[in-house]
Amino acid sequence: MSSKSAHTIIIGAGPAGLACATALARAGREVLVLERLPAAGPKTCAGGIPSAALDPDLPPELLERSFNQQRIITASQNFHLREARPIICTVNRQRLGSWMQGQAEAAGAMVLGGVRARQIQAQTVHTDQGDFRYRYLVGADGSNSLVRRHLGLPLELAGVGINYQIRGHFEEMEWHLDPHRFGSGYAWIFPHRESASVGVYAFNRGRGSGGLHDRFRSWAEERGLSLGGSKPRASLISFDYRGARFGNILLAGDAAGLASGLTGEGIAAAIFSGRAAAAAILAEDGRSPDLGTLLPRHARHRALACFTARRPFGGRLLLETLTLALRWRLLNHAALEISRSNR
Ligand SMILES: Cc1cc2nc3c(=O)[nH]c(=O)nc-3n(C[C@H](O)[C@H](O)[C@H](O)COP(=O)(O)OP(=O)(O)OC[C@H]3O[C@@H](n4cnc5c(N)ncnc54)[C@H](O)[C@@H]3O)c2cc1C
């Protein structure tokens, strides 16, 4: 089989890969995105994006809901965090993926669906549809990244997210911090237009993820939430960042371990790091992607998640204190998020 080639090959048509592809194609580079699924979009995800990190180009009709307030519940607190402006909104990942794929293709990138990368060798990606040669390779292939494995980078710090998409109208966006069940993680209710994502995120160091599902179900039962007809979907969320450039191979999004260890959010970081990878390639001087304030934020979230896993009692106290600081406005929630100015 003859091999095809491109200036940059991106493995993965998630938010990281498509943001990278759009930026490179707009700058006139030949870009090929290889995606194992037929098209971009289907991804186990609650779809919450902090408003401060929202892409200004995102058409408003892509937003499912947006919220000026959030309900936060811990062992000893139950309150609303309110702002005059939206704090967070929800998106449907299928619609976001289709829109981002459209943007990348309109810019001139080629997105090849149904192509699974199997192996990487010098300058070549071997797939089930033939070989592809590259000058630059971007691993945007999520938490189980083949590109990351090819680079020999271990994956030690990852949480697990479990999502149920439940039909019906839900009024409030809710965060339930329940350290006995979820450690430094939380269960959530993120309303969409005609459904809600109800799920859990936890960094399970030392605890089995099978047990997490049971603990989540008992939490849902206590609240009278019927998970009935909906199917659970689970996935890893990597926050094991170990660099974003390795010669002519770059990593972005979950493949680089850039999701938050504390909240499990990674959409904004994926888009931001995908664009940063494109900028580093365009500079042609071997520089690493400029991840701005994403890295210090990532390090804070990682430290909190690891501390809570190592010292459950101290971690519980710390989470209660941080929540109290949010409630009393001693800590601005925006300080915990990536803002648009970083994107
Ligand atoms: C239950 C759950 C809830 C979540 N909720 C939120 C949330 O509310 N807000 C938030 O910001 N984040 C959330 N996340 C995290 C978020 O989904 C990820 O951080 C984000 O999708 C990362 O984007 P990415 O582009 O790096 O990777 P992905 O979105 O995982 O995309 C990777 C792509 O690569 C493709 N791929 C993988 N391997 C190959 C291969 N070998 N060949 C070809 N293609 C390949 C995959 O099919 C996929 O399309 C959640 C995650 C989970 C599991």
mmCIF file of C-alpha atoms and ligand atoms in Angstrom:
data_model
loop_
_atom_site.group_PDB
_atom_site.id
_atom_site.type_symbol
_atom_site.label_atom_id
_atom_site.label_comp_id
_atom_site.label_asym_id
_atom_site.label_seq_id
_atom_site.Cartn_x
_atom_site.Cartn_y
_atom_site.Cartn_z
ATOM 1 C CA MET A 1 0.000 0.000 0.000
ATOM 2 C CA SER A 2 1.444 3.407 -0.925
ATOM 3 C CA SER A 3 1.873 5.966 1.864
ATOM 4 C CA LYS A 4 0.312 9.435 1.979
ATOM 5 C CA SER A 5 2.089 12.393 3.521
ATOM 6 C CA ALA A 6 1.361 15.768 5.105
ATOM 7 C CA HIS A 7 3.297 18.577 6.772
ATOM 8 C CA THR A 8 1.514 17.740 10.044
ATOM 9 C CA ILE A 9 -0.407 14.637 11.004
ATOM 10 C CA ILE A 10 -2.672 14.918 14.016
ATOM 11 C CA ILE A 11 -3.953 11.762 15.663
ATOM 12 C CA GLY A 12 -7.366 12.385 17.243
ATOM 13 C CA ALA A 13 -10.250 14.655 16.233
ATOM 14 C CA GLY A 14 -11.185 15.775 19.753
ATOM 15 C CA PRO A 15 -11.083 19.441 20.772
ATOM 16 C CA ALA A 16 -7.255 19.408 21.011
ATOM 17 C CA GLY A 17 -6.673 17.890 17.569
ATOM 18 C CA LEU A 18 -9.284 19.994 15.785
ATOM 19 C CA ALA A 19 -8.150 23.273 17.403
ATOM 20 C CA CYS A 20 -4.576 22.463 16.330
ATOM 21 C CA ALA A 21 -5.684 21.486 12.796
ATOM 22 C CA THR A 22 -7.710 24.680 12.303
ATOM 23 C CA ALA A 23 -4.849 26.927 13.407
ATOM 24 C CA LEU A 24 -2.289 25.143 11.194
ATOM 25 C CA ALA A 25 -4.568 25.015 8.150
ATOM 26 C CA ARG A 26 -5.402 28.720 8.528
ATOM 27 C CA ALA A 27 -1.667 29.376 8.374
ATOM 28 C CA GLY A 28 -1.490 27.443 5.108
ATOM 29 C CA ARG A 29 0.024 24.156 6.328
ATOM 30 C CA GLU A 30 -1.093 20.819 4.910
ATOM 31 C CA VAL A 31 -2.808 19.015 7.793
ATOM 32 C CA LEU A 32 -4.257 15.533 8.066
ATOM 33 C CA VAL A 33 -6.314 14.523 11.098
ATOM 34 C CA LEU A 34 -6.661 10.768 11.648
ATOM 35 C CA GLU A 35 -9.694 9.782 13.739
ATOM 36 C CA ARG A 36 -10.606 6.199 14.584
ATOM 37 C CA LEU A 37 -14.349 7.029 14.818
ATOM 38 C CA PRO A 38 -16.350 7.858 11.671
ATOM 39 C CA ALA A 39 -16.427 11.570 12.640
ATOM 40 C CA ALA A 40 -15.595 13.948 15.479
ATOM 41 C CA GLY A 41 -17.908 14.288 18.438
ATOM 42 C CA PRO A 42 -18.941 11.226 20.399
ATOM 43 C CA LYS A 43 -17.150 11.491 23.726
ATOM 44 C CA THR A 44 -18.123 10.559 27.258
ATOM 45 C CA CYS A 45 -18.335 13.991 28.843
ATOM 46 C CA ALA A 46 -20.550 16.245 30.971
ATOM 47 C CA GLY A 47 -19.902 19.154 28.609
ATOM 48 C CA GLY A 48 -19.332 21.840 31.252
ATOM 49 C CA ILE A 49 -17.134 24.775 30.192
ATOM 50 C CA PRO A 50 -16.379 27.762 32.434
ATOM 51 C CA SER A 51 -17.737 30.862 30.678
ATOM 52 C CA ALA A 52 -14.397 32.633 31.093
ATOM 53 C CA ALA A 53 -12.782 29.932 28.931
ATOM 54 C CA LEU A 54 -15.443 29.938 26.211
ATOM 55 C CA ASP A 55 -14.217 30.456 22.682
ATOM 56 C CA PRO A 56 -15.685 33.781 21.501
ATOM 57 C CA ASP A 57 -16.114 32.231 18.022
ATOM 58 C CA LEU A 58 -18.419 29.519 19.380
ATOM 59 C CA PRO A 59 -21.914 30.176 17.983
ATOM 60 C CA PRO A 60 -24.372 30.785 20.862
ATOM 61 C CA GLU A 61 -26.732 28.101 19.514
ATOM 62 C CA LEU A 62 -24.056 25.523 20.392
ATOM 63 C CA LEU A 63 -24.540 26.280 24.066
ATOM 64 C CA GLU A 64 -27.025 23.985 25.749
ATOM 65 C CA ARG A 65 -27.523 26.052 28.916
ATOM 66 C CA SER A 66 -25.625 28.695 30.847
ATOM 67 C CA PHE A 67 -25.719 29.353 34.574
ATOM 68 C CA ASN A 68 -25.223 32.449 36.711
ATOM 69 C CA GLN A 69 -25.326 30.285 39.806
ATOM 70 C CA GLN A 70 -24.164 26.887 40.949
ATOM 71 C CA ARG A 71 -25.200 24.877 43.952
ATOM 72 C CA ILE A 72 -22.280 23.498 45.956
ATOM 73 C CA ILE A 73 -22.849 20.828 48.579
ATOM 74 C CA THR A 74 -20.225 19.456 50.966
ATOM 75 C CA ALA A 75 -20.459 17.554 54.263
ATOM 76 C CA SER A 76 -21.086 20.814 56.139
ATOM 77 C CA GLN A 77 -22.056 23.403 53.494
ATOM 78 C CA ASN A 78 -24.896 23.823 51.028
ATOM 79 C CA PHE A 79 -24.995 27.141 49.201
ATOM 80 C CA HIS A 80 -25.324 28.928 45.863
ATOM 81 C CA LEU A 81 -22.358 30.564 44.234
ATOM 82 C CA ARG A 82 -23.899 33.471 42.310
ATOM 83 C CA GLU A 83 -22.547 35.958 39.775
ATOM 84 C CA ALA A 84 -24.168 38.667 37.670
ATOM 85 C CA ARG A 85 -22.784 36.936 34.537
ATOM 86 C CA PRO A 86 -22.789 33.285 33.502
ATOM 87 C CA ILE A 87 -20.195 31.272 35.435
ATOM 88 C CA ILE A 88 -20.393 28.084 33.414
ATOM 89 C CA CYS A 89 -22.278 26.703 30.443
ATOM 90 C CA THR A 90 -22.895 23.262 28.987
ATOM 91 C CA VAL A 91 -22.289 22.020 25.452
ATOM 92 C CA ASN A 92 -23.299 18.836 23.679
ATOM 93 C CA ARG A 93 -20.041 17.113 22.685
ATOM 94 C CA GLN A 94 -21.493 15.700 19.477
ATOM 95 C CA ARG A 95 -22.529 19.168 18.291
ATOM 96 C CA LEU A 96 -19.269 20.760 19.463
ATOM 97 C CA GLY A 97 -17.271 18.076 17.632
ATOM 98 C CA SER A 98 -19.217 18.495 14.376
ATOM 99 C CA TRP A 99 -18.818 22.270 14.535
ATOM 100 C CA MET A 100 -15.069 22.054 15.245
ATOM 101 C CA GLN A 101 -14.596 19.522 12.437
ATOM 102 C CA GLY A 102 -16.447 21.924 10.091
ATOM 103 C CA GLN A 103 -14.130 24.762 11.155
ATOM 104 C CA ALA A 104 -11.014 22.660 10.542
ATOM 105 C CA GLU A 105 -12.238 21.505 7.109
ATOM 106 C CA ALA A 106 -13.297 25.034 6.112
ATOM 107 C CA ALA A 107 -9.745 26.163 6.937
ATOM 108 C CA GLY A 108 -8.361 23.464 4.599
ATOM 109 C CA ALA A 109 -7.504 20.577 6.958
ATOM 110 C CA MET A 110 -8.461 17.056 5.940
ATOM 111 C CA VAL A 111 -10.179 14.988 8.636
ATOM 112 C CA LEU A 112 -10.102 11.266 7.883
ATOM 113 C CA GLY A 113 -12.676 9.353 9.924
ATOM 114 C CA GLY A 114 -12.522 5.596 10.481
ATOM 115 C CA VAL A 115 -8.704 5.550 10.554
ATOM 116 C CA ARG A 116 -7.099 4.050 13.657
ATOM 117 C CA ALA A 117 -3.419 4.717 14.264
ATOM 118 C CA ARG A 118 -1.751 1.449 15.285
ATOM 119 C CA GLN A 119 1.957 2.148 15.450
ATOM 120 C CA ILE A 120 4.410 4.983 15.068
ATOM 121 C CA GLN A 121 7.846 4.680 13.557
ATOM 122 C CA ALA A 122 10.333 7.282 12.384
ATOM 123 C CA GLN A 123 8.275 9.855 10.385
ATOM 124 C CA THR A 124 5.481 7.332 9.724
ATOM 125 C CA VAL A 125 2.123 6.517 11.329
ATOM 126 C CA HIS A 126 0.913 3.001 10.533
ATOM 127 C CA THR A 127 -2.877 2.748 10.521
ATOM 128 C CA ASP A 128 -5.491 0.168 9.597
ATOM 129 C CA GLN A 129 -5.978 2.191 6.379
ATOM 130 C CA GLY A 130 -2.347 2.443 5.311
ATOM 131 C CA ASP A 131 0.725 4.463 6.206
ATOM 132 C CA PHE A 132 0.990 8.242 6.613
ATOM 133 C CA ARG A 133 4.262 10.157 6.580
ATOM 134 C CA TYR A 134 4.702 13.366 8.531
ATOM 135 C CA ARG A 135 7.120 16.185 9.202
ATOM 136 C CA TYR A 136 5.370 16.970 12.499
ATOM 137 C CA LEU A 137 3.159 14.615 14.479
ATOM 138 C CA VAL A 138 0.648 15.834 17.078
ATOM 139 C CA GLY A 139 -0.712 13.338 19.590
ATOM 140 C CA ALA A 140 -4.214 14.574 20.406
ATOM 141 C CA ASP A 141 -5.501 11.069 20.952
ATOM 142 C CA GLY A 142 -6.852 11.387 24.469
ATOM 143 C CA SER A 143 -5.932 9.834 27.801
ATOM 144 C CA ASN A 144 -4.982 6.423 26.363
ATOM 145 C CA SER A 145 -2.706 8.103 23.835
ATOM 146 C CA LEU A 146 -0.756 5.861 21.460
ATOM 147 C CA VAL A 147 1.604 8.771 20.728
ATOM 148 C CA ARG A 148 2.336 9.207 24.427
ATOM 149 C CA ARG A 149 3.090 5.475 24.740
ATOM 150 C CA HIS A 150 5.335 5.683 21.677
ATOM 151 C CA LEU A 151 7.275 8.429 23.478
ATOM 152 C CA GLY A 152 7.692 6.106 26.481
ATOM 153 C CA LEU A 153 5.899 8.482 28.868
ATOM 154 C CA PRO A 154 4.218 6.711 31.783
ATOM 155 C CA LEU A 155 0.631 7.406 32.819
ATOM 156 C CA GLU A 156 0.394 7.410 36.599
ATOM 157 C CA LEU A 157 -1.934 10.299 37.407
ATOM 158 C CA ALA A 158 -5.400 9.837 35.967
ATOM 159 C CA GLY A 159 -8.912 10.106 37.314
ATOM 160 C CA VAL A 160 -12.017 8.258 36.200
ATOM 161 C CA GLY A 161 -15.215 9.950 35.011
ATOM 162 C CA ILE A 162 -18.544 8.130 34.827
ATOM 163 C CA ASN A 163 -21.451 9.765 33.028
ATOM 164 C CA TYR A 164 -25.176 9.096 32.732
ATOM 165 C CA GLN A 165 -27.175 11.293 30.341
ATOM 166 C CA ILE A 166 -30.667 11.457 31.819
ATOM 167 C CA ARG A 167 -33.696 12.826 29.971
ATOM 168 C CA GLY A 168 -35.766 15.568 31.592
ATOM 169 C CA HIS A 169 -35.527 19.179 32.673
ATOM 170 C CA PHE A 170 -33.133 20.001 35.519
ATOM 171 C CA GLU A 171 -33.083 23.488 36.990
ATOM 172 C CA GLU A 172 -29.780 23.795 38.809
ATOM 173 C CA MET A 173 -26.159 23.006 38.154
ATOM 174 C CA GLU A 174 -24.945 21.068 41.196
ATOM 175 C CA TRP A 175 -21.553 19.981 42.557
ATOM 176 C CA HIS A 176 -21.569 17.416 45.379
ATOM 177 C CA LEU A 177 -18.276 17.100 47.224
ATOM 178 C CA ASP A 178 -18.508 13.920 49.253
ATOM 179 C CA PRO A 179 -14.919 12.992 50.213
ATOM 180 C CA HIS A 180 -15.927 9.744 51.940
ATOM 181 C CA ARG A 181 -17.266 8.471 48.646
ATOM 182 C CA PHE A 182 -15.289 10.407 46.039
ATOM 183 C CA GLY A 183 -12.060 11.614 47.695
ATOM 184 C CA SER A 184 -11.057 14.938 46.141
ATOM 185 C CA GLY A 185 -13.604 14.362 43.341
ATOM 186 C CA TYR A 186 -17.320 15.045 43.228
ATOM 187 C CA ALA A 187 -20.644 14.013 41.768
ATOM 188 C CA TRP A 188 -22.399 16.479 39.481
ATOM 189 C CA ILE A 189 -25.668 17.388 37.848
ATOM 190 C CA PHE A 190 -24.994 19.468 34.725
ATOM 191 C CA PRO A 191 -28.271 20.359 32.996
ATOM 192 C CA HIS A 192 -28.464 20.398 29.192
ATOM 193 C CA ARG A 193 -31.491 21.479 27.125
ATOM 194 C CA GLU A 194 -33.595 18.347 27.343
ATOM 195 C CA SER A 195 -31.437 16.179 29.551
ATOM 196 C CA ALA A 196 -28.759 16.362 32.200
ATOM 197 C CA SER A 197 -25.360 14.858 32.602
ATOM 198 C CA VAL A 198 -25.259 13.175 36.003
ATOM 199 C CA GLY A 199 -21.942 11.648 36.917
ATOM 200 C CA VAL A 200 -18.887 11.430 39.062
ATOM 201 C CA TYR A 201 -15.195 12.215 38.793
ATOM 202 C CA ALA A 202 -12.591 10.820 41.166
ATOM 203 C CA PHE A 203 -8.860 10.420 41.331
ATOM 204 C CA ASN A 204 -8.815 6.858 42.521
ATOM 205 C CA ARG A 205 -5.275 6.358 43.660
ATOM 206 C CA GLY A 206 -5.402 3.289 45.892
ATOM 207 C CA ARG A 207 -9.150 2.703 45.373
ATOM 208 C CA GLY A 208 -10.691 0.546 42.670
ATOM 209 C CA SER A 209 -12.750 2.334 39.998
ATOM 210 C CA GLY A 210 -15.322 -0.498 40.124
ATOM 211 C CA GLY A 211 -16.110 0.623 43.679
ATOM 212 C CA LEU A 212 -16.533 4.193 42.441
ATOM 213 C CA HIS A 213 -19.540 3.239 40.340
ATOM 214 C CA ASP A 214 -21.199 1.565 43.345
ATOM 215 C CA ARG A 215 -20.488 4.568 45.573
ATOM 216 C CA PHE A 216 -21.904 6.881 42.896
ATOM 217 C CA ARG A 217 -25.064 4.791 42.545
ATOM 218 C CA SER A 218 -25.615 4.845 46.302
ATOM 219 C CA TRP A 219 -25.186 8.655 46.237
ATOM 220 C CA ALA A 220 -27.758 8.929 43.406
ATOM 221 C CA GLU A 221 -30.171 6.635 45.237
ATOM 222 C CA GLU A 222 -29.965 8.766 48.400
ATOM 223 C CA ARG A 223 -30.987 11.775 46.322
ATOM 224 C CA GLY A 224 -33.838 9.952 44.617
ATOM 225 C CA LEU A 225 -32.166 10.365 41.213
ATOM 226 C CA SER A 226 -33.384 7.724 38.811
ATOM 227 C CA LEU A 227 -30.537 6.582 36.545
ATOM 228 C CA GLY A 228 -32.940 4.012 35.120
ATOM 229 C CA GLY A 229 -32.986 3.941 31.317
ATOM 230 C CA SER A 230 -29.623 5.632 30.780
ATOM 231 C CA LYS A 231 -26.403 3.688 30.190
ATOM 232 C CA PRO A 232 -23.281 4.563 32.197
ATOM 233 C CA ARG A 233 -20.174 5.456 30.213
ATOM 234 C CA ALA A 234 -16.778 5.741 31.829
ATOM 235 C CA SER A 235 -13.418 6.996 30.705
ATOM 236 C CA LEU A 236 -9.974 7.881 32.023
ATOM 237 C CA ILE A 237 -8.999 11.525 32.446
ATOM 238 C CA SER A 238 -5.232 12.052 32.462
ATOM 239 C CA PHE A 239 -3.560 14.842 34.404
ATOM 240 C CA ASP A 240 -0.055 13.372 34.188
ATOM 241 C CA TYR A 241 1.637 16.247 32.351
ATOM 242 C CA ARG A 242 5.289 15.525 31.437
ATOM 243 C CA GLY A 243 5.922 17.949 28.598
ATOM 244 C CA ALA A 244 4.319 18.926 25.331
ATOM 245 C CA ARG A 245 7.171 18.735 22.816
ATOM 246 C CA PHE A 246 9.568 15.898 22.024
ATOM 247 C CA GLY A 247 11.450 16.869 18.864
ATOM 248 C CA ASN A 248 9.014 16.845 15.959
ATOM 249 C CA ILE A 249 6.333 15.101 18.048
ATOM 250 C CA LEU A 250 3.971 17.239 20.137
ATOM 251 C CA LEU A 251 1.233 16.336 22.600
ATOM 252 C CA ALA A 252 -1.969 18.264 23.347
ATOM 253 C CA GLY A 253 -5.044 17.921 25.550
ATOM 254 C CA ASP A 254 -5.558 14.726 27.545
ATOM 255 C CA ALA A 255 -2.741 13.018 25.626
ATOM 256 C CA ALA A 256 -0.393 15.537 27.256
ATOM 257 C CA GLY A 257 -2.121 14.997 30.637
ATOM 258 C CA LEU A 258 -3.494 18.530 30.739
ATOM 259 C CA ALA A 259 -6.956 17.916 32.218
ATOM 260 C CA SER A 260 -7.535 19.119 35.770
ATOM 261 C CA GLY A 261 -6.728 16.526 38.453
ATOM 262 C CA LEU A 262 -9.159 18.281 40.765
ATOM 263 C CA THR A 263 -12.262 18.745 38.592
ATOM 264 C CA GLY A 264 -11.629 16.427 35.624
ATOM 265 C CA GLU A 265 -12.302 19.300 33.198
ATOM 266 C CA GLY A 266 -10.232 19.227 30.065
ATOM 267 C CA ILE A 267 -12.116 20.735 27.108
ATOM 268 C CA ALA A 268 -10.754 24.280 27.487
ATOM 269 C CA ALA A 269 -7.230 22.992 28.204
ATOM 270 C CA ALA A 270 -7.450 20.753 25.110
ATOM 271 C CA ILE A 271 -8.411 23.649 22.836
ATOM 272 C CA PHE A 272 -5.819 25.933 24.375
ATOM 273 C CA SER A 273 -2.987 23.387 24.165
ATOM 274 C CA GLY A 274 -3.995 22.357 20.613
ATOM 275 C CA ARG A 275 -3.596 25.954 19.482
ATOM 276 C CA ALA A 276 -0.350 26.292 21.434
ATOM 277 C CA ALA A 277 1.010 23.169 19.675
ATOM 278 C CA ALA A 278 0.099 24.730 16.302
ATOM 279 C CA ALA A 279 1.861 28.001 17.219
ATOM 280 C CA ALA A 280 5.001 26.084 18.254
ATOM 281 C CA ILE A 281 5.035 24.181 14.924
ATOM 282 C CA LEU A 282 4.520 27.388 12.941
ATOM 283 C CA ALA A 283 7.437 29.057 14.735
ATOM 284 C CA GLU A 284 9.769 26.439 13.111
ATOM 285 C CA ASP A 285 12.416 26.989 15.787
ATOM 286 C CA GLY A 286 11.970 23.893 17.967
ATOM 287 C CA ARG A 287 10.231 25.782 20.768
ATOM 288 C CA SER A 288 7.844 24.098 23.194
ATOM 289 C CA PRO A 289 4.183 25.122 23.140
ATOM 290 C CA ASP A 290 3.583 28.188 25.301
ATOM 291 C CA LEU A 291 0.983 26.959 27.780
ATOM 292 C CA GLY A 292 0.849 30.257 29.682
ATOM 293 C CA THR A 293 -0.969 30.142 33.013
ATOM 294 C CA LEU A 294 -2.475 26.750 32.179
ATOM 295 C CA LEU A 295 0.571 25.029 33.710
ATOM 296 C CA PRO A 296 0.569 26.727 37.158
ATOM 297 C CA ARG A 297 -3.194 26.109 37.420
ATOM 298 C CA HIS A 298 -2.692 22.502 36.369
ATOM 299 C CA ALA A 299 0.058 22.082 38.992
ATOM 300 C CA ARG A 300 -2.194 23.510 41.749
ATOM 301 C CA HIS A 301 -5.054 21.170 40.865
ATOM 302 C CA ARG A 302 -2.698 18.200 40.644
ATOM 303 C CA ALA A 303 -1.139 18.999 44.039
ATOM 304 C CA LEU A 304 -4.590 19.253 45.654
ATOM 305 C CA ALA A 305 -5.774 15.970 44.132
ATOM 306 C CA CYS A 306 -2.582 14.142 45.164
ATOM 307 C CA PHE A 307 -2.572 15.632 48.673
ATOM 308 C CA THR A 308 -6.188 14.566 49.256
ATOM 309 C CA ALA A 309 -5.449 11.064 48.002
ATOM 310 C CA ARG A 310 -2.441 10.727 50.335
ATOM 311 C CA ARG A 311 -3.996 12.378 53.397
ATOM 312 C CA PRO A 312 -7.756 11.852 53.305
ATOM 313 C CA PHE A 313 -8.452 13.689 56.581
ATOM 314 C CA GLY A 314 -6.258 16.699 55.778
ATOM 315 C CA GLY A 315 -7.672 16.671 52.242
ATOM 316 C CA ARG A 316 -11.243 16.827 53.532
ATOM 317 C CA LEU A 317 -10.372 19.802 55.729
ATOM 318 C CA LEU A 318 -8.658 21.494 52.811
ATOM 319 C CA LEU A 319 -11.645 20.985 50.479
ATOM 320 C CA GLU A 320 -14.046 22.356 53.106
ATOM 321 C CA THR A 321 -11.754 25.365 53.629
ATOM 322 C CA LEU A 322 -11.429 26.066 49.900
ATOM 323 C CA THR A 323 -15.203 25.792 49.487
ATOM 324 C CA LEU A 324 -15.702 28.194 52.395
ATOM 325 C CA ALA A 325 -13.235 30.598 50.799
ATOM 326 C CA LEU A 326 -15.240 30.424 47.544
ATOM 327 C CA ARG A 327 -18.457 31.003 49.456
ATOM 328 C CA TRP A 328 -17.078 34.006 51.338
ATOM 329 C CA ARG A 329 -15.457 35.267 48.140
ATOM 330 C CA LEU A 330 -11.967 35.107 49.601
ATOM 331 C CA LEU A 331 -11.178 32.927 46.587
ATOM 332 C CA ASN A 332 -12.459 33.872 43.149
ATOM 333 C CA HIS A 333 -13.678 30.794 41.254
ATOM 334 C CA ALA A 334 -12.180 32.358 38.096
ATOM 335 C CA ALA A 335 -8.747 31.930 39.713
ATOM 336 C CA LEU A 336 -9.320 28.168 39.490
ATOM 337 C CA GLU A 337 -10.136 28.286 35.786
ATOM 338 C CA ILE A 338 -8.448 28.980 32.468
ATOM 339 C CA SER A 339 -9.568 32.359 31.239
ATOM 340 C CA ARG A 340 -10.066 33.396 27.631
ATOM 341 C CA SER A 341 -7.007 35.626 27.891
ATOM 342 C CA ASN A 342 -4.944 32.457 28.259
ATOM 343 C CA ARG A 343 -6.383 30.842 25.162
HETATM 344 C C1 LIG B 1 -17.341 11.322 32.355
HETATM 345 C C2 LIG B 1 -16.524 12.495 31.905
HETATM 346 C C3 LIG B 1 -17.024 13.787 32.080
HETATM 347 C C4 LIG B 1 -16.276 14.894 31.668
HETATM 348 N N1 LIG B 1 -16.826 16.138 31.835
HETATM 349 C C5 LIG B 1 -16.102 17.235 31.451
HETATM 350 C C6 LIG B 1 -16.671 18.537 31.573
HETATM 351 O O1 LIG B 1 -17.802 18.729 32.041
HETATM 352 N N2 LIG B 1 -15.914 19.597 31.174
HETATM 353 C C7 LIG B 1 -14.659 19.438 30.658
HETATM 354 O O2 LIG B 1 -14.002 20.443 30.333
HETATM 355 N N3 LIG B 1 -14.109 18.199 30.513
HETATM 356 C C8 LIG B 1 -14.806 17.100 30.886
HETATM 357 N N4 LIG B 1 -14.274 15.846 30.713
HETATM 358 C C9 LIG B 1 -12.909 15.729 30.139
HETATM 359 C C10 LIG B 1 -12.925 16.004 28.658
HETATM 360 O O3 LIG B 1 -13.860 15.163 28.019
HETATM 361 C C11 LIG B 1 -11.528 15.795 28.070
HETATM 362 O O4 LIG B 1 -10.580 16.462 28.861
HETATM 363 C C12 LIG B 1 -11.445 16.318 26.631
HETATM 364 O O5 LIG B 1 -12.345 15.638 25.794
HETATM 365 C C13 LIG B 1 -10.014 16.168 26.122
HETATM 366 O O6 LIG B 1 -9.980 16.495 24.749
HETATM 367 P P1 LIG B 1 -8.867 15.846 23.797
HETATM 368 O O7 LIG B 1 -9.080 16.442 22.461
HETATM 369 O O8 LIG B 1 -7.551 15.967 24.447
HETATM 370 O O9 LIG B 1 -9.195 14.281 23.789
HETATM 371 P P2 LIG B 1 -10.518 13.508 23.371
HETATM 372 O O10 LIG B 1 -11.703 14.382 23.451
HETATM 373 O O11 LIG B 1 -10.506 12.257 24.186
HETATM 374 O O12 LIG B 1 -10.277 13.158 21.846
HETATM 375 C C14 LIG B 1 -9.333 12.185 21.448
HETATM 376 C C15 LIG B 1 -9.723 11.670 20.082
HETATM 377 O O13 LIG B 1 -8.704 10.796 19.613
HETATM 378 C C16 LIG B 1 -9.311 9.674 18.988
HETATM 379 N N5 LIG B 1 -8.328 8.579 19.040
HETATM 380 C C17 LIG B 1 -7.828 7.964 20.146
HETATM 381 N N6 LIG B 1 -6.928 7.024 19.813
HETATM 382 C C18 LIG B 1 -6.854 7.039 18.451
HETATM 383 C C19 LIG B 1 -6.103 6.287 17.501
HETATM 384 N N7 LIG B 1 -5.232 5.339 17.887
HETATM 385 N N8 LIG B 1 -6.250 6.568 16.180
HETATM 386 C C20 LIG B 1 -7.130 7.531 15.767
HETATM 387 N N9 LIG B 1 -7.888 8.264 16.632
HETATM 388 C C21 LIG B 1 -7.743 8.033 17.957
HETATM 389 C C22 LIG B 1 -10.560 9.433 19.833
HETATM 390 O O14 LIG B 1 -11.544 8.677 19.134
HETATM 391 C C23 LIG B 1 -11.025 10.856 20.110
HETATM 392 O O15 LIG B 1 -11.901 11.349 19.117
HETATM 393 C C24 LIG B 1 -14.993 14.719 31.085
HETATM 394 C C25 LIG B 1 -14.498 13.424 30.892
HETATM 395 C C26 LIG B 1 -15.251 12.325 31.301
HETATM 396 C C27 LIG B 1 -14.705 10.941 31.071
#
